[in-house]
XYZ file of C-alpha atoms in Angstrom:
523
model
C 77.480 154.352 240.937
C 74.174 153.251 239.606
C 72.967 154.564 236.353
C 70.007 156.643 237.792
C 69.527 158.196 234.326
C 68.160 155.097 232.779
C 64.744 155.381 234.337
C 64.253 159.183 234.168
C 60.277 159.558 234.343
C 58.728 162.723 235.649
C 55.428 160.661 235.700
C 53.614 163.663 233.955
C 54.513 165.886 236.970
C 52.395 168.873 236.658
C 49.388 166.744 235.709
C 48.147 166.872 239.260
C 47.576 170.570 238.721
C 44.003 171.877 239.107
C 42.181 174.552 237.648
C 40.562 176.581 240.850
C 39.433 180.060 240.913
C 40.813 180.743 237.487
C 44.606 179.525 238.516
C 46.386 176.437 237.581
C 48.008 175.139 240.728
C 49.157 172.145 242.264
C 46.803 171.740 245.224
C 49.163 169.658 247.476
C 51.658 172.672 247.612
C 49.499 175.636 247.095
C 46.916 175.034 249.762
C 49.168 173.837 252.558
C 51.493 176.822 251.641
C 48.482 179.349 251.662
C 47.214 177.842 254.928
C 50.372 178.325 256.939
C 50.861 181.717 255.406
C 47.452 182.910 256.362
C 47.517 181.357 259.870
C 50.879 183.484 260.500
C 49.104 186.653 259.048
C 45.993 186.030 261.357
C 48.317 185.212 264.410
C 50.025 188.402 263.907
C 46.941 190.380 263.442
C 45.040 188.910 266.578
C 47.800 188.911 268.831
C 50.503 191.633 267.771
C 52.278 191.159 271.327
C 52.157 187.457 271.477
C 53.212 186.671 268.030
C 56.253 189.268 268.311
C 57.327 187.469 271.477
C 56.778 184.000 269.473
C 58.863 185.092 266.716
C 61.626 186.444 268.834
C 61.922 183.032 270.704
C 62.016 181.419 267.500
C 64.970 183.666 266.361
C 66.590 183.325 269.971
C 66.314 179.366 269.910
C 67.455 178.862 266.420
C 70.626 180.928 266.497
C 71.477 179.878 269.996
C 71.023 175.885 269.341
C 71.897 175.629 265.636
C 74.522 178.163 265.235
C 77.166 175.339 264.319
C 74.717 173.979 261.681
C 74.233 177.350 259.807
C 78.160 177.862 259.677
C 79.178 174.429 258.919
C 76.598 174.283 256.043
C 77.788 177.732 254.633
C 81.304 176.561 254.575
C 80.702 173.445 253.027
C 78.577 174.905 250.391
C 81.284 177.290 249.493
C 83.743 174.789 249.428
C 81.714 172.790 247.101
C 81.160 175.538 244.581
C 84.829 176.476 244.374
C 85.883 172.848 243.815
C 83.165 172.494 241.026
C 84.322 175.517 239.289
C 87.968 174.529 239.406
C 87.358 170.755 238.491
C 86.717 169.610 234.843
C 83.051 169.695 235.655
C 83.423 173.368 235.162
C 83.563 172.995 231.499
C 80.069 171.366 231.290
C 77.810 173.760 229.585
C 74.039 174.138 230.914
C 71.680 172.876 228.226
C 74.436 170.878 226.157
C 77.330 171.787 223.928
C 75.124 173.676 221.361
C 73.099 175.753 224.011
C 73.507 179.444 223.796
C 72.772 182.222 226.401
C 69.332 184.007 226.219
C 70.988 187.366 227.737
C 74.095 189.185 227.184
C 76.535 189.149 230.005
C 75.404 192.598 231.617
C 71.715 191.936 231.272
C 72.543 188.274 233.022
C 74.793 189.842 235.893
C 72.308 192.793 236.445
C 69.661 190.351 236.866
C 71.534 187.978 239.131
C 72.647 191.121 241.334
C 69.221 192.442 241.502
C 67.483 189.540 242.490
C 70.156 188.613 244.782
C 71.088 191.133 247.476
C 70.983 194.579 246.005
C 68.452 195.851 248.564
C 70.143 194.709 251.452
C 73.659 195.899 250.346
C 71.805 199.503 250.264
C 70.185 198.881 253.849
C 73.327 197.795 255.460
C 76.193 199.063 253.512
C 76.685 202.174 255.931
C 75.117 200.952 259.008
C 76.882 197.234 259.425
C 80.321 198.753 258.982
C 79.438 201.598 261.450
C 77.862 199.073 263.985
C 80.974 196.870 263.933
C 83.405 199.699 264.175
C 81.813 201.067 267.248
C 81.529 197.722 268.901
C 85.223 196.804 267.990
C 86.062 200.220 269.719
C 84.305 199.091 272.876
C 85.215 195.345 272.750
C 83.222 192.477 274.194
C 81.266 189.652 272.763
C 79.305 192.135 270.417
C 82.537 192.860 268.553
C 83.874 191.097 265.639
C 86.557 188.557 266.969
C 86.734 190.483 270.314
C 87.417 193.868 268.930
C 90.261 196.299 269.270
C 89.501 198.406 272.315
C 90.538 202.223 271.592
C 92.400 201.353 268.449
C 90.309 203.134 265.553
C 92.570 201.660 262.849
C 92.193 198.003 263.957
C 88.725 198.661 264.701
C 87.882 199.724 261.115
C 89.927 196.720 259.887
C 88.151 194.258 261.815
C 84.781 195.962 260.837
C 85.070 195.924 257.192
C 86.460 192.376 257.245
C 83.503 191.264 259.343
C 80.997 193.151 256.942
C 82.458 191.877 253.824
C 82.566 188.249 255.386
C 78.811 188.367 255.889
C 78.040 189.605 252.200
C 80.492 188.105 249.717
C 81.502 184.630 249.097
C 79.365 182.713 251.574
C 75.707 183.897 250.684
C 76.377 183.934 246.990
C 77.824 180.315 247.173
C 74.304 179.369 248.766
C 72.578 181.034 245.838
C 74.779 179.495 243.385
C 74.340 175.730 244.600
C 70.661 175.988 244.329
C 70.971 177.889 240.825
C 73.287 175.526 239.458
C 71.332 172.280 240.553
C 68.143 173.487 239.279
C 69.499 174.237 235.811
C 71.659 171.140 235.611
C 68.295 168.965 236.032
C 66.269 171.371 233.891
C 68.333 171.987 230.758
C 70.290 168.609 230.748
C 67.892 166.031 232.137
C 64.644 167.864 230.941
C 63.176 167.928 234.232
C 60.864 170.477 235.662
C 62.345 173.724 236.974
C 61.645 172.625 240.606
C 63.610 172.144 243.911
C 62.283 168.346 243.848
C 64.143 167.598 240.428
C 67.564 168.101 242.063
C 66.670 165.075 244.420
C 66.049 162.742 241.559
C 69.376 160.980 241.999
C 68.913 160.545 245.448
C 65.264 159.542 245.659
C 64.165 158.360 242.409
C 60.595 158.660 241.222
C 59.454 159.265 244.546
C 60.315 162.997 244.260
C 57.185 163.366 242.105
C 55.002 162.020 245.155
C 54.406 163.560 248.819
C 58.074 163.645 249.578
C 58.703 166.234 246.689
C 55.651 167.945 247.857
C 57.049 168.522 251.063
C 60.215 169.737 249.697
C 58.338 172.468 247.611
C 56.274 173.585 250.657
C 59.449 174.193 252.731
C 60.989 175.916 249.818
C 58.035 178.323 249.230
C 57.451 179.052 252.932
C 61.278 180.025 252.973
C 61.020 181.989 250.057
C 57.736 183.535 251.460
C 59.410 184.934 254.573
C 62.746 185.422 253.176
C 61.134 187.922 250.652
C 59.134 189.699 253.103
C 62.180 190.495 255.300
C 63.897 192.103 252.208
C 60.811 193.951 251.351
C 60.500 195.034 255.188
C 63.872 196.374 255.026
C 63.450 198.198 251.693
C 60.114 199.823 253.019
C 61.847 200.980 256.249
C 64.812 202.455 254.422
C 62.871 204.142 251.688
C 60.346 205.730 254.302
C 63.266 206.840 256.216
C 64.649 208.534 252.983
C 61.270 210.129 252.100
C 60.890 211.476 255.681
C 64.277 213.429 255.597
C 63.722 214.613 252.258
C 60.020 215.737 252.592
C 59.363 215.723 256.329
C 56.752 213.151 256.014
C 56.215 211.266 259.491
C 56.979 207.691 259.571
C 53.679 206.090 260.402
C 52.001 202.881 259.787
C 49.923 204.638 257.110
C 52.667 206.150 255.425
C 54.817 202.931 255.219
C 51.470 200.953 253.705
C 50.993 203.848 251.396
C 54.871 203.541 250.209
C 54.679 199.632 249.831
C 51.211 200.372 247.746
C 52.993 202.593 245.300
C 55.781 199.959 244.955
C 53.245 197.133 244.535
C 51.641 199.145 241.768
C 55.084 199.258 240.067
C 55.846 195.562 240.742
C 52.572 194.945 238.988
C 53.783 196.412 235.712
C 57.040 194.761 236.054
C 55.241 191.578 236.493
C 53.215 192.063 233.683
C 56.126 192.806 231.535
C 57.631 189.445 232.216
C 61.552 188.861 232.730
C 62.475 190.535 229.181
C 60.307 193.664 229.559
C 60.296 193.969 233.175
C 63.021 192.555 235.365
C 65.762 192.917 232.640
C 64.965 196.584 232.009
C 64.964 197.455 235.798
C 68.106 195.276 236.583
C 70.165 197.225 234.095
C 68.871 200.479 235.279
C 69.386 199.543 238.890
C 73.141 198.663 237.950
C 73.916 201.909 236.307
C 72.116 204.245 238.919
C 73.908 202.087 241.713
C 77.315 202.443 239.907
C 76.638 206.335 239.571
C 75.973 206.589 243.304
C 79.120 204.449 244.016
C 81.280 206.882 241.962
C 79.986 210.019 243.516
C 80.349 208.924 246.947
C 84.021 207.668 245.606
C 84.798 210.866 244.063
C 83.385 213.186 246.843
C 84.522 211.025 250.004
C 88.167 210.748 248.741
C 88.871 208.691 245.901
C 92.454 207.854 246.466
C 92.097 206.564 250.119
C 88.791 204.644 249.432
C 90.448 202.703 246.362
C 93.302 201.956 248.641
C 91.000 200.567 251.285
C 89.583 198.232 248.489
C 92.669 196.266 248.444
C 93.257 196.519 252.086
C 89.857 195.347 253.027
C 90.232 192.273 250.849
C 93.551 191.467 252.485
C 92.017 191.801 255.953
C 88.972 189.569 255.001
C 91.111 186.820 253.956
C 93.210 186.936 256.809
C 90.024 186.851 259.181
C 88.277 184.350 257.217
C 89.171 181.066 259.043
C 88.391 182.755 262.378
C 85.095 184.230 261.087
C 84.014 181.018 259.723
C 84.542 179.055 262.883
C 81.358 177.267 263.842
C 82.075 176.762 267.294
C 83.891 178.220 270.593
C 83.270 181.982 269.366
C 84.583 184.417 272.061
C 82.275 187.035 269.963
C 78.985 185.154 270.802
C 76.676 188.170 270.523
C 78.244 189.375 266.878
C 78.082 186.024 265.799
C 74.637 185.165 266.539
C 73.124 188.928 266.138
C 74.962 189.114 262.689
C 76.537 186.065 260.865
C 74.050 183.222 261.953
C 70.968 185.704 261.353
C 72.651 186.305 257.874
C 73.129 182.534 257.243
C 69.520 181.801 258.043
C 68.525 184.539 255.855
C 70.572 183.741 253.022
C 69.189 180.239 253.065
C 65.689 181.351 252.995
C 66.395 183.369 250.087
C 68.109 180.404 248.277
C 65.133 178.881 246.460
C 63.795 182.084 244.850
C 67.215 183.470 243.941
C 68.480 180.252 242.910
C 65.457 179.509 240.786
C 65.748 183.035 239.139
C 69.262 182.274 238.557
C 68.607 179.073 236.782
C 65.990 180.640 234.609
C 68.209 183.050 233.126
C 71.424 180.997 232.776
C 70.824 178.627 229.900
C 74.001 178.358 227.596
C 76.487 179.343 230.420
C 79.291 176.900 231.375
C 79.373 175.701 235.045
C 82.550 177.713 235.219
C 81.223 180.823 233.843
C 77.960 180.434 236.085
C 80.060 180.255 239.140
C 82.072 183.349 238.218
C 78.850 185.201 237.442
C 77.086 184.030 240.364
C 79.648 183.852 243.033
C 83.022 185.883 242.268
C 81.832 188.893 240.327
C 78.665 189.780 242.799
C 81.154 189.355 245.753
C 83.684 191.766 244.191
C 80.885 194.145 243.645
C 79.638 193.935 247.015
C 83.294 194.361 248.390
C 83.641 197.650 246.359
C 80.115 199.094 247.670
C 80.765 197.948 251.172
C 84.153 199.552 251.216
C 83.428 202.765 249.605
C 80.243 203.543 251.936
C 81.441 201.560 255.072
C 84.828 203.401 255.161
C 83.520 206.716 254.183
C 81.101 206.516 257.225
C 83.887 205.365 259.548
C 86.036 208.279 258.357
C 83.236 210.719 259.223
C 82.918 209.275 262.765
C 86.592 209.238 263.438
C 86.706 213.033 262.186
C 83.932 214.111 264.661
C 80.720 212.335 263.528
C 78.988 215.694 262.551
C 76.243 213.700 261.131
C 75.676 211.510 263.941
C 76.126 208.542 262.342
C 77.014 206.359 265.390
C 73.826 206.916 267.110
C 71.314 206.879 264.173
C 68.960 203.891 263.311
C 70.104 201.712 260.436
C 67.630 202.880 257.604
C 68.610 206.586 258.399
C 72.543 206.056 258.168
C 72.995 206.005 254.493
C 70.982 209.318 254.034
C 73.082 211.181 256.988
C 76.322 210.148 255.082
C 74.816 211.654 251.757
C 74.104 214.299 253.794
C 77.392 215.371 254.540
C 78.486 215.182 250.796
C 77.649 217.993 248.110
C 74.212 217.624 246.431
C 72.581 215.897 249.310
C 69.112 216.636 248.240
C 69.887 214.962 244.728
C 71.754 212.122 245.707
C 69.136 210.935 248.484
C 66.156 211.258 246.196
C 68.205 209.309 243.694
C 68.961 206.759 246.456
C 65.135 206.526 247.282
C 64.483 205.658 243.568
C 67.409 203.009 243.754
C 65.943 201.340 246.694
C 62.456 201.351 245.366
C 63.937 199.822 241.953
C 65.760 197.102 243.961
C 62.632 196.747 245.949
C 60.642 196.170 242.785
C 62.907 193.821 241.277
C 63.282 191.559 244.415
C 59.604 191.511 244.764
C 58.977 190.613 241.115
C 61.498 187.815 240.794
C 60.406 186.321 244.105
C 56.685 186.414 243.079
C 57.687 184.467 239.691
C 59.460 181.845 241.587
C 56.654 181.581 244.303
C 53.841 180.955 241.507
C 56.056 178.440 239.486
C 56.659 176.256 242.624
C 52.798 176.364 243.444
C 52.103 175.681 240.035
C 53.705 172.253 239.371
C 56.962 173.951 238.007
C 54.942 175.821 235.230
C 56.119 179.432 234.154
C 52.998 179.997 231.764
C 50.746 180.776 234.530
C 48.235 183.615 234.022
C 48.609 187.298 235.267
C 45.949 186.909 237.673
C 47.690 184.099 239.498
C 51.033 185.926 239.654
C 49.431 189.030 241.044
C 47.666 187.068 243.815
C 51.322 185.958 244.919
C 52.618 189.460 244.428
C 49.959 190.874 246.913
C 50.161 187.776 249.082
C 53.852 188.410 249.780
C 53.619 192.150 250.128
C 50.749 191.482 252.790
C 52.829 189.382 254.868
C 55.405 191.600 254.900
C 53.252 194.525 255.783
C 51.356 192.566 258.690
C 54.442 191.231 260.030
C 56.257 194.617 259.873
C 53.664 196.406 261.714
C 52.669 193.697 264.245
C 55.998 193.019 265.421
C 58.495 195.396 263.428
C 61.682 194.081 261.583
C 62.431 191.361 264.377
C 59.371 189.559 263.439
C 60.220 189.388 259.669
C 63.929 188.439 260.562
C 62.598 185.566 262.970
C 60.276 184.206 260.122
C 63.227 183.852 257.796
C 65.406 182.193 260.442
C 62.389 179.963 261.407
C 61.725 178.950 257.557
C 65.758 178.652 257.044
C 66.544 176.290 259.509
C 64.854 173.061 258.033
C 65.851 174.346 254.564
C 69.570 173.651 255.354
C 69.189 169.999 255.184
C 67.411 170.397 251.831
C 70.244 172.200 250.400
C 72.814 169.613 251.635
C 71.158 166.830 250.129
C 70.670 169.016 246.887
C 74.418 169.610 246.871
C 74.689 165.515 246.622
C 72.176 165.437 243.831
C 73.934 168.174 241.920
C 77.201 166.316 242.010
C 75.699 163.235 240.730
C 74.032 164.839 237.790
C 77.396 166.794 236.812
C 79.436 163.622 237.181
C 76.918 161.847 234.823
C 77.064 164.720 232.472
C 80.928 164.578 232.650
C 81.059 160.727 232.096
C 78.676 161.241 228.854
C 80.921 163.970 227.472
C 84.078 161.652 227.700
C 82.067 159.245 225.771
């Protein structure tokens, strides 16, 4: 293996930045990204039905023809992360032997979880287990692994195994790969905190030119649509909660008003920066979510739900090989509509979640990083999904007084809480929790997009960050209103598909970087 480290030269990467309208930007990334995003928005406004049909076609084409690619890449990335953590490379400290973490473990993990998939777990934590349970009871291609027709116990087991599979190790491995690669090259090789830096061992100095610009453009577009999807989910569920609590109708105007309110809070968070904004909100998120979790656990049957945690982990591990299969699936509808869509969504999220992970992970060992970015959030996700999912399925089996089985995804969590004590209070707390997760995701995504379009700089003006904040929010609103959630989901899939190649090559570049650091440590 050639010693690529001998000629590391960033060629003054970032020097191509220009001052434009009071902003420091990299024109080769900023303008193509802004132009393509604007085209999507204008198309959605001018032709709502045509754009909705177009996005739906993109989604169907991607999940039908490239399902094997999404699944194979996810499996490979998970194996890579586990192997790196367990190997001697896991002892490498990000930033060198003397580097110390900037944040406590609690703050660090809170920010990792909040920027990752906190809002998604709240949205799908009841709806997905219920959907899979009903499908498994009915059987057919929409049921996980074919279902268990008429068998409530077996259907519950399948539903929880499938839900946990979609939300645990695989997605967090995708995020962790990007975070680790960026951290290695930024902290140990003094390169910009930029996606292109991870390609240096593979492409050399050409990463600072047009090839690197193309990588950054793709990453920014994926981030914009992935983040817009998350914001769309959060807005719909928060509005559902507000409607149930205060009988405010869910109209386009009310959703826009809610997003504007949350946009104002996000502005305050962006203004506060990571330490005074995201960190504080992330810690608040974790404590409020943990409190809600304990409440449902105690009022929903603590003994049985805690027993279900171990049962569900076992069911997940047993079903893992079958659920990971990339071809010849009997459950084609479940596979395409849930798992493949999720994998595309995780890939589209990976640049912004991974870059945020890297920004807050200086001083962690590779093994500690993987434990915090892969194992810990997976376990917390399993706990959340088990308590909310099993409590909901138990209500359905007992007679479904709340009507969970027929409710929309954004209403099901509130219907579950409505069957427990203090429903008005817990529903209000849940709406607040959704909004906080909404703000932390929007904030962290804004910071990352701003950095990627500014030549890797993190010291840009507040004005510049705010422009991206409202640009992302605007795209989410337009797509949500023109084509609904399906347009947002299709946009995420379309952006995530070509990004798979970037992640696979990033894996090779990161491996070469880690091997070089390991050789240096051995002298």
